[in-house]
Amino acid sequence: MIFGCAKKASAIIACFLISFSFSLCYSQETGEPSSQEIIKEYREVLEVSEDPAEIAEAHYNVGYALEQLGRKTEATAEYLKIIVNYPQMDGPCKKAEKRLAGLYTGFREKSKELIGKREEIDRAKDPAIFFAYIKSLYESHRNSGRYDRAMHVLERLYDMDSENPSYLIDMGEIYLDGYNDADKAIFHFRKAIEAAPDNTKAYVDLGRAYEKKGDYGMAVKVYAKAAEISPASPWTIYGLRRIDGIRLSGEKRLIKDWYFAGPFDNFEREGLGTVFPPEEKIELDRTYSGKDGVPVRWVRSFDYDSSGYVDLNMLFKPNDYAVAYALTYAYSPGESELQFRFGSEDGIKIWVNEKEVFAYDATRSAELDDDVVTVKLKKGWNKILVKTTDTWGAWGFYFRVTDLKGAPVEDLIFDPTRDDQRRKFIYRKMLRQRRFKITKIATIYTIALSVFLLGLYFMISNIRDRIKITRMKEDFISSVSHELKTPIAAVKMLAETLKRGKVKGPVRVGQYHDMIIRESDRLTRFISKILDFAKIEKGGKIFYFEKEDMRNLAKSAVNIYRDETQDKDLKINFSAESDELFAEIDKDAILQVIINLMDNAYKYSDKEKEITVNVRNAGKNVCIDVADKGRGIAKGDIEKIFDKFYRADRDMVERIKGSGLGLAFVKSVIDGHGGRIAVESEVDKGTKFVISLPVKKA
Ligand code: ADP
């Protein structure tokens, strides 16, 4: 693009031709040494001299003479030779720059004027020389950190050729890399993009400027835009690599913890190779000596590239000379086989614990995982040394560590000696993990033990229950056989006495017959009690509901029980509401329930045998209370007495016969009626059972 401005270049040349003829005439008239003589004289000096001061001075004088002859372009070349080749000669450099500044002020206008006059031009020679020199002037300023001067040259170039966006890009780069002014850089790159929307380099530079600002989202967008415009451009590839880098460094997967050798006071770097890899212990800021006393100083990296790229340009100031050795230590909790994944623009050599594990010494683009090498780290501290190039000027490298499958390795500690905070953080993390492991194991053991103990508890209580049930069943069998045997024996004995004719008189015989009938009834009721219970248990008991006045039913139960008991010591009280109290019930079942309760009241009363049956209205329910003044039930037993086979007191069980089924039967029947049964009892004072059944309106 620089060479595309032939028109303007021709103007320069035309200008030069006119001035040349003018100055030639002038010098002939005065008789002083002519400019041409001066030029000749100093060119001779230039041929023989080796003294930089003399050479610079000669260039200046030749340039000045050429200027007098109007040969501006050639004069420019002479001035630029001083600036480019002898930047250390401050005086001549300044003088030359001053001449250059004078030469190109108002240059543009002059060119236009000349072009208007259609002067003869030499297209082939001068523009190329001029622009090449101007460009190298700018680069020399820039590379040696003289940003103001570089900017001055660029502005002049931009004045001459404002349609060329490359000057804007160059200016932006100086703002970005020289002045660290991301905003001004963004302004210039955006302006360049406006002028040339297809310029991928401008996009990539813009992305870099956003990265400097810390706006990674925008940076990624801009890089992606470059890829959209020109997917195969090397600048795009650079941008895509930055995207990868931003992502990986966002996930903290790139190692950025290095320190570097340098900078040096002189450029004598030969022999440095002999001191690398360096000795085991590195002290930062201490100067080590290489071969021939070349000083080596390890510096801590003070600035990381935002996308994780170890950027040596950012690390060392321009004009500092350094050897691009980078060192880090890694702590590995165990022996491990890992992968180093890296990319470098300058070739790379790697040592792990003094052993070379990788060497590739050619320049290429620094893709993220350009190279992958499998390495073994020993348990504890490992030294990782990277050499990117022989001298400063290397761009840098990416470096990350993964397991063999490419997953990041979390438990390595890098650069422990300097990064105490991180070391402590990872140590704490490892400690936590270890503690967690221990807690986990402890928890598992505790749970296992608890499960085992719980199982044991259930097993034991199961066995205990089984023993209890077995005992209750045994008690049941002995009770049942007693209940069966007693009436049968009585019936047998009464019948035999009658048969032998030992009972005299019809009254006595009648009494005997009554006794036989009573005993048979008792037997029948007992058997049907067991059968009924068995039926309820199996779920086969069917209730035949009919509406019944509960006062009558309770009264019948009382009468049946009184007849049956024939015990003069037993006192039975009956009371009921005056009004009818209907409920929908299975008559036989409820009759049996009341008789069971009365029988218990009788059985479990010792001295004072008194049963009170009361039928009363309780709102939506009709209640039948069966109360006694007997031995009562202990609190702990109350909730168990409705369980089948349960009998409260073992001592009592020996004396008072029973099956342990009576109350279980009562509860089943009441449940089957949608009613409730409650118990109030006090030991040695008495017990009251309360049956509640839903009222059925008359
Ligand atoms: P059992 O055939 O033993 O009487 P139940 O199921 O009828 O069986 O009663 C269970 C237990 O409840 C009895 O063994 C007794 O300990 C207790 N019990 C029941 N009714 C009374 C009561 N009125 N007074 C004291 N204890 C009672």
PDB file of N, CA and C and ligand atoms in Angstrom, residues 483 529 596-597 600-605 626 628 630-633 637 640-649 652-653 656-665 681 686-689, ligand 1:
ATOM      1  N   GLU A 483     -60.194 -73.601  80.242  1.00  0.00           N
ATOM      2  CA  GLU A 483     -61.549 -73.099  79.985  1.00  0.00           C
ATOM      3  C   GLU A 483     -62.436 -74.188  79.379  1.00  0.00           C
ATOM      4  N   LYS A 529     -66.428 -67.541  71.190  1.00  0.00           N
ATOM      5  CA  LYS A 529     -65.552 -66.382  71.362  1.00  0.00           C
ATOM      6  C   LYS A 529     -64.254 -66.592  70.570  1.00  0.00           C
ATOM      7  N   ASN A 596     -67.880 -59.776  77.647  1.00  0.00           N
ATOM      8  CA  ASN A 596     -66.413 -59.909  77.815  1.00  0.00           C
ATOM      9  C   ASN A 596     -65.901 -58.898  78.825  1.00  0.00           C
ATOM     10  N   LEU A 597     -66.357 -57.650  78.685  1.00  0.00           N
ATOM     11  CA  LEU A 597     -65.878 -56.595  79.592  1.00  0.00           C
ATOM     12  C   LEU A 597     -66.320 -56.879  81.023  1.00  0.00           C
ATOM     13  N   ASN A 600     -64.224 -59.673  82.426  1.00  0.00           N
ATOM     14  CA  ASN A 600     -62.915 -59.184  82.872  1.00  0.00           C
ATOM     15  C   ASN A 600     -63.068 -58.458  84.205  1.00  0.00           C
ATOM     16  N   ALA A 601     -64.097 -57.592  84.303  1.00  0.00           N
ATOM     17  CA  ALA A 601     -64.325 -56.823  85.534  1.00  0.00           C
ATOM     18  C   ALA A 601     -64.474 -57.785  86.719  1.00  0.00           C
ATOM     19  N   TYR A 602     -65.154 -58.859  86.507  1.00  0.00           N
ATOM     20  CA  TYR A 602     -65.383 -59.861  87.556  1.00  0.00           C
ATOM     21  C   TYR A 602     -64.075 -60.589  87.888  1.00  0.00           C
ATOM     22  N   LYS A 603     -63.382 -61.050  86.797  1.00  0.00           N
ATOM     23  CA  LYS A 603     -62.160 -61.836  86.989  1.00  0.00           C
ATOM     24  C   LYS A 603     -61.085 -61.043  87.730  1.00  0.00           C
ATOM     25  N   TYR A 604     -60.947 -59.751  87.345  1.00  0.00           N
ATOM     26  CA  TYR A 604     -59.833 -58.975  87.879  1.00  0.00           C
ATOM     27  C   TYR A 604     -60.239 -58.125  89.099  1.00  0.00           C
ATOM     28  N   SER A 605     -61.373 -58.528  89.756  1.00  0.00           N
ATOM     29  CA  SER A 605     -61.736 -57.911  91.040  1.00  0.00           C
ATOM     30  C   SER A 605     -61.472 -58.940  92.125  1.00  0.00           C
ATOM     31  N   VAL A 626     -68.316 -49.811  81.433  1.00  0.00           N
ATOM     32  CA  VAL A 626     -68.294 -51.023  82.269  1.00  0.00           C
ATOM     33  C   VAL A 626     -67.178 -50.786  83.287  1.00  0.00           C
ATOM     34  N   ASP A 628     -65.326 -51.375  87.270  1.00  0.00           N
ATOM     35  CA  ASP A 628     -65.198 -52.285  88.414  1.00  0.00           C
ATOM     36  C   ASP A 628     -64.351 -51.633  89.485  1.00  0.00           C
ATOM     37  N   GLY A 630     -61.795 -53.314  90.916  1.00  0.00           N
ATOM     38  CA  GLY A 630     -60.813 -54.395  91.022  1.00  0.00           C
ATOM     39  C   GLY A 630     -59.371 -53.918  91.135  1.00  0.00           C
ATOM     40  N   ARG A 631     -58.456 -54.760  90.672  1.00  0.00           N
ATOM     41  CA  ARG A 631     -57.018 -54.551  90.867  1.00  0.00           C
ATOM     42  C   ARG A 631     -56.433 -53.444  89.980  1.00  0.00           C
ATOM     43  N   GLY A 632     -57.162 -53.060  88.918  1.00  0.00           N
ATOM     44  CA  GLY A 632     -56.681 -51.987  88.026  1.00  0.00           C
ATOM     45  C   GLY A 632     -55.572 -52.465  87.091  1.00  0.00           C
ATOM     46  N   ILE A 633     -55.194 -51.590  86.213  1.00  0.00           N
ATOM     47  CA  ILE A 633     -54.164 -51.947  85.218  1.00  0.00           C
ATOM     48  C   ILE A 633     -53.027 -50.921  85.318  1.00  0.00           C
ATOM     49  N   ASP A 637     -49.136 -51.010  80.939  1.00  0.00           N
ATOM     50  CA  ASP A 637     -49.825 -52.138  80.295  1.00  0.00           C
ATOM     51  C   ASP A 637     -51.013 -51.684  79.459  1.00  0.00           C
ATOM     52  N   LYS A 640     -51.142 -52.016  75.827  1.00  0.00           N
ATOM     53  CA  LYS A 640     -50.864 -53.344  75.256  1.00  0.00           C
ATOM     54  C   LYS A 640     -52.018 -54.323  75.453  1.00  0.00           C
ATOM     55  N   ILE A 641     -52.921 -53.984  76.343  1.00  0.00           N
ATOM     56  CA  ILE A 641     -53.940 -54.994  76.704  1.00  0.00           C
ATOM     57  C   ILE A 641     -54.851 -55.376  75.532  1.00  0.00           C
ATOM     58  N   PHE A 642     -54.895 -54.524  74.475  1.00  0.00           N
ATOM     59  CA  PHE A 642     -55.737 -54.858  73.319  1.00  0.00           C
ATOM     60  C   PHE A 642     -55.012 -55.755  72.315  1.00  0.00           C
ATOM     61  N   ASP A 643     -53.673 -55.965  72.549  1.00  0.00           N
ATOM     62  CA  ASP A 643     -52.938 -56.883  71.660  1.00  0.00           C
ATOM     63  C   ASP A 643     -53.389 -58.313  71.953  1.00  0.00           C
ATOM     64  N   LYS A 644     -53.404 -59.105  70.880  1.00  0.00           N
ATOM     65  CA  LYS A 644     -53.849 -60.486  71.125  1.00  0.00           C
ATOM     66  C   LYS A 644     -52.809 -61.239  71.949  1.00  0.00           C
ATOM     67  N   PHE A 645     -53.278 -62.104  72.756  1.00  0.00           N
ATOM     68  CA  PHE A 645     -52.517 -62.954  73.695  1.00  0.00           C
ATOM     69  C   PHE A 645     -51.896 -62.178  74.838  1.00  0.00           C
ATOM     70  N   TYR A 646     -52.032 -60.835  74.824  1.00  0.00           N
ATOM     71  CA  TYR A 646     -51.353 -60.086  75.887  1.00  0.00           C
ATOM     72  C   TYR A 646     -52.121 -60.197  77.194  1.00  0.00           C
ATOM     73  N   ARG A 647     -51.375 -60.559  78.232  1.00  0.00           N
ATOM     74  CA  ARG A 647     -51.972 -60.622  79.565  1.00  0.00           C
ATOM     75  C   ARG A 647     -51.022 -59.881  80.491  1.00  0.00           C
ATOM     76  N   ALA A 648     -51.573 -58.976  81.286  1.00  0.00           N
ATOM     77  CA  ALA A 648     -50.716 -58.007  81.980  1.00  0.00           C
ATOM     78  C   ALA A 648     -49.717 -58.627  82.953  1.00  0.00           C
ATOM     79  N   ASP A 649     -50.132 -59.294  83.911  1.00  0.00           N
ATOM     80  CA  ASP A 649     -49.291 -59.651  85.047  1.00  0.00           C
ATOM     81  C   ASP A 649     -49.092 -61.161  85.084  1.00  0.00           C
ATOM     82  N   MET A 652     -50.449 -63.022  88.120  1.00  0.00           N
ATOM     83  CA  MET A 652     -51.904 -63.109  88.072  1.00  0.00           C
ATOM     84  C   MET A 652     -52.339 -64.137  87.028  1.00  0.00           C
ATOM     85  N   VAL A 653     -51.548 -64.193  85.950  1.00  0.00           N
ATOM     86  CA  VAL A 653     -51.880 -65.104  84.855  1.00  0.00           C
ATOM     87  C   VAL A 653     -51.977 -66.543  85.365  1.00  0.00           C
ATOM     88  N   ILE A 656     -55.501 -66.424  87.509  1.00  0.00           N
ATOM     89  CA  ILE A 656     -56.746 -66.104  86.807  1.00  0.00           C
ATOM     90  C   ILE A 656     -56.629 -66.573  85.369  1.00  0.00           C
ATOM     91  N   LYS A 657     -57.523 -67.437  85.017  1.00  0.00           N
ATOM     92  CA  LYS A 657     -57.426 -68.015  83.689  1.00  0.00           C
ATOM     93  C   LYS A 657     -57.950 -67.038  82.646  1.00  0.00           C
ATOM     94  N   GLY A 658     -57.394 -67.117  81.484  1.00  0.00           N
ATOM     95  CA  GLY A 658     -57.839 -66.247  80.386  1.00  0.00           C
ATOM     96  C   GLY A 658     -57.072 -66.614  79.134  1.00  0.00           C
ATOM     97  N   SER A 659     -57.484 -66.057  78.014  1.00  0.00           N
ATOM     98  CA  SER A 659     -56.849 -66.389  76.738  1.00  0.00           C
ATOM     99  C   SER A 659     -55.984 -65.240  76.215  1.00  0.00           C
ATOM    100  N   GLY A 660     -56.210 -64.037  76.726  1.00  0.00           N
ATOM    101  CA  GLY A 660     -55.498 -62.862  76.168  1.00  0.00           C
ATOM    102  C   GLY A 660     -56.135 -62.426  74.851  1.00  0.00           C
ATOM    103  N   LEU A 661     -57.319 -62.999  74.557  1.00  0.00           N
ATOM    104  CA  LEU A 661     -57.960 -62.660  73.281  1.00  0.00           C
ATOM    105  C   LEU A 661     -59.178 -61.765  73.452  1.00  0.00           C
ATOM    106  N   GLY A 662     -59.697 -61.725  74.718  1.00  0.00           N
ATOM    107  CA  GLY A 662     -60.962 -61.030  74.960  1.00  0.00           C
ATOM    108  C   GLY A 662     -60.952 -59.591  74.468  1.00  0.00           C
ATOM    109  N   LEU A 663     -59.986 -58.799  74.907  1.00  0.00           N
ATOM    110  CA  LEU A 663     -59.968 -57.375  74.552  1.00  0.00           C
ATOM    111  C   LEU A 663     -59.624 -57.175  73.078  1.00  0.00           C
ATOM    112  N   ALA A 664     -58.773 -58.076  72.519  1.00  0.00           N
ATOM    113  CA  ALA A 664     -58.460 -57.988  71.085  1.00  0.00           C
ATOM    114  C   ALA A 664     -59.754 -58.141  70.296  1.00  0.00           C
ATOM    115  N   PHE A 665     -60.589 -59.078  70.744  1.00  0.00           N
ATOM    116  CA  PHE A 665     -61.884 -59.301  70.094  1.00  0.00           C
ATOM    117  C   PHE A 665     -62.763 -58.056  70.241  1.00  0.00           C
ATOM    118  N   SER A 681     -57.984 -46.342  84.312  1.00  0.00           N
ATOM    119  CA  SER A 681     -57.721 -47.341  85.352  1.00  0.00           C
ATOM    120  C   SER A 681     -56.715 -46.829  86.363  1.00  0.00           C
ATOM    121  N   GLY A 686     -59.537 -49.682  90.578  1.00  0.00           N
ATOM    122  CA  GLY A 686     -60.563 -50.137  89.644  1.00  0.00           C
ATOM    123  C   GLY A 686     -60.311 -49.673  88.223  1.00  0.00           C
ATOM    124  N   THR A 687     -61.148 -50.181  87.334  1.00  0.00           N
ATOM    125  CA  THR A 687     -60.976 -49.921  85.901  1.00  0.00           C
ATOM    126  C   THR A 687     -62.326 -49.571  85.301  1.00  0.00           C
ATOM    127  N   LYS A 688     -62.280 -48.651  84.317  1.00  0.00           N
ATOM    128  CA  LYS A 688     -63.527 -48.372  83.584  1.00  0.00           C
ATOM    129  C   LYS A 688     -63.225 -48.419  82.090  1.00  0.00           C
ATOM    130  N   PHE A 689     -63.974 -49.325  81.389  1.00  0.00           N
ATOM    131  CA  PHE A 689     -63.898 -49.352  79.922  1.00  0.00           C
ATOM    132  C   PHE A 689     -65.070 -48.546  79.388  1.00  0.00           C
TER     133      PHE A 689
HETATM  134  P1  ADP B   1     -57.767 -62.327  79.360  1.00  0.00           P
HETATM  135  O1  ADP B   1     -58.314 -63.571  78.773  1.00  0.00           O
HETATM  136  O2  ADP B   1     -56.421 -62.449  79.950  1.00  0.00           O
HETATM  137  O3  ADP B   1     -58.714 -61.655  80.265  1.00  0.00           O
HETATM  138  P2  ADP B   1     -58.188 -60.003  77.753  1.00  0.00           P
HETATM  139  O4  ADP B   1     -57.751 -59.709  76.362  1.00  0.00           O
HETATM  140  O5  ADP B   1     -59.633 -59.977  78.017  1.00  0.00           O
HETATM  141  O6  ADP B   1     -57.557 -61.396  78.126  1.00  0.00           O
HETATM  142  O7  ADP B   1     -57.504 -59.004  78.738  1.00  0.00           O
HETATM  143  C1  ADP B   1     -56.134 -58.757  78.573  1.00  0.00           C
HETATM  144  C2  ADP B   1     -55.497 -58.338  79.870  1.00  0.00           C
HETATM  145  O8  ADP B   1     -56.019 -57.084  80.280  1.00  0.00           O
HETATM  146  C3  ADP B   1     -55.815 -59.228  81.018  1.00  0.00           C
HETATM  147  O9  ADP B   1     -54.942 -60.353  81.067  1.00  0.00           O
HETATM  148  C4  ADP B   1     -55.685 -58.308  82.220  1.00  0.00           C
HETATM  149  O10 ADP B   1     -54.342 -58.272  82.607  1.00  0.00           O
HETATM  150  C5  ADP B   1     -56.077 -57.003  81.685  1.00  0.00           C
HETATM  151  N1  ADP B   1     -57.478 -56.617  82.054  1.00  0.00           N
HETATM  152  C6  ADP B   1     -58.529 -56.682  81.231  1.00  0.00           C
HETATM  153  N2  ADP B   1     -59.637 -56.204  81.872  1.00  0.00           N
HETATM  154  C7  ADP B   1     -59.244 -55.833  83.092  1.00  0.00           C
HETATM  155  C8  ADP B   1     -59.900 -55.273  84.220  1.00  0.00           C
HETATM  156  N3  ADP B   1     -61.216 -54.994  84.221  1.00  0.00           N
HETATM  157  N4  ADP B   1     -59.194 -55.039  85.359  1.00  0.00           N
HETATM  158  C9  ADP B   1     -57.865 -55.326  85.389  1.00  0.00           C
HETATM  159  N5  ADP B   1     -57.181 -55.868  84.345  1.00  0.00           N
HETATM  160  C10 ADP B   1     -57.861 -56.105  83.210  1.00  0.00           C
END
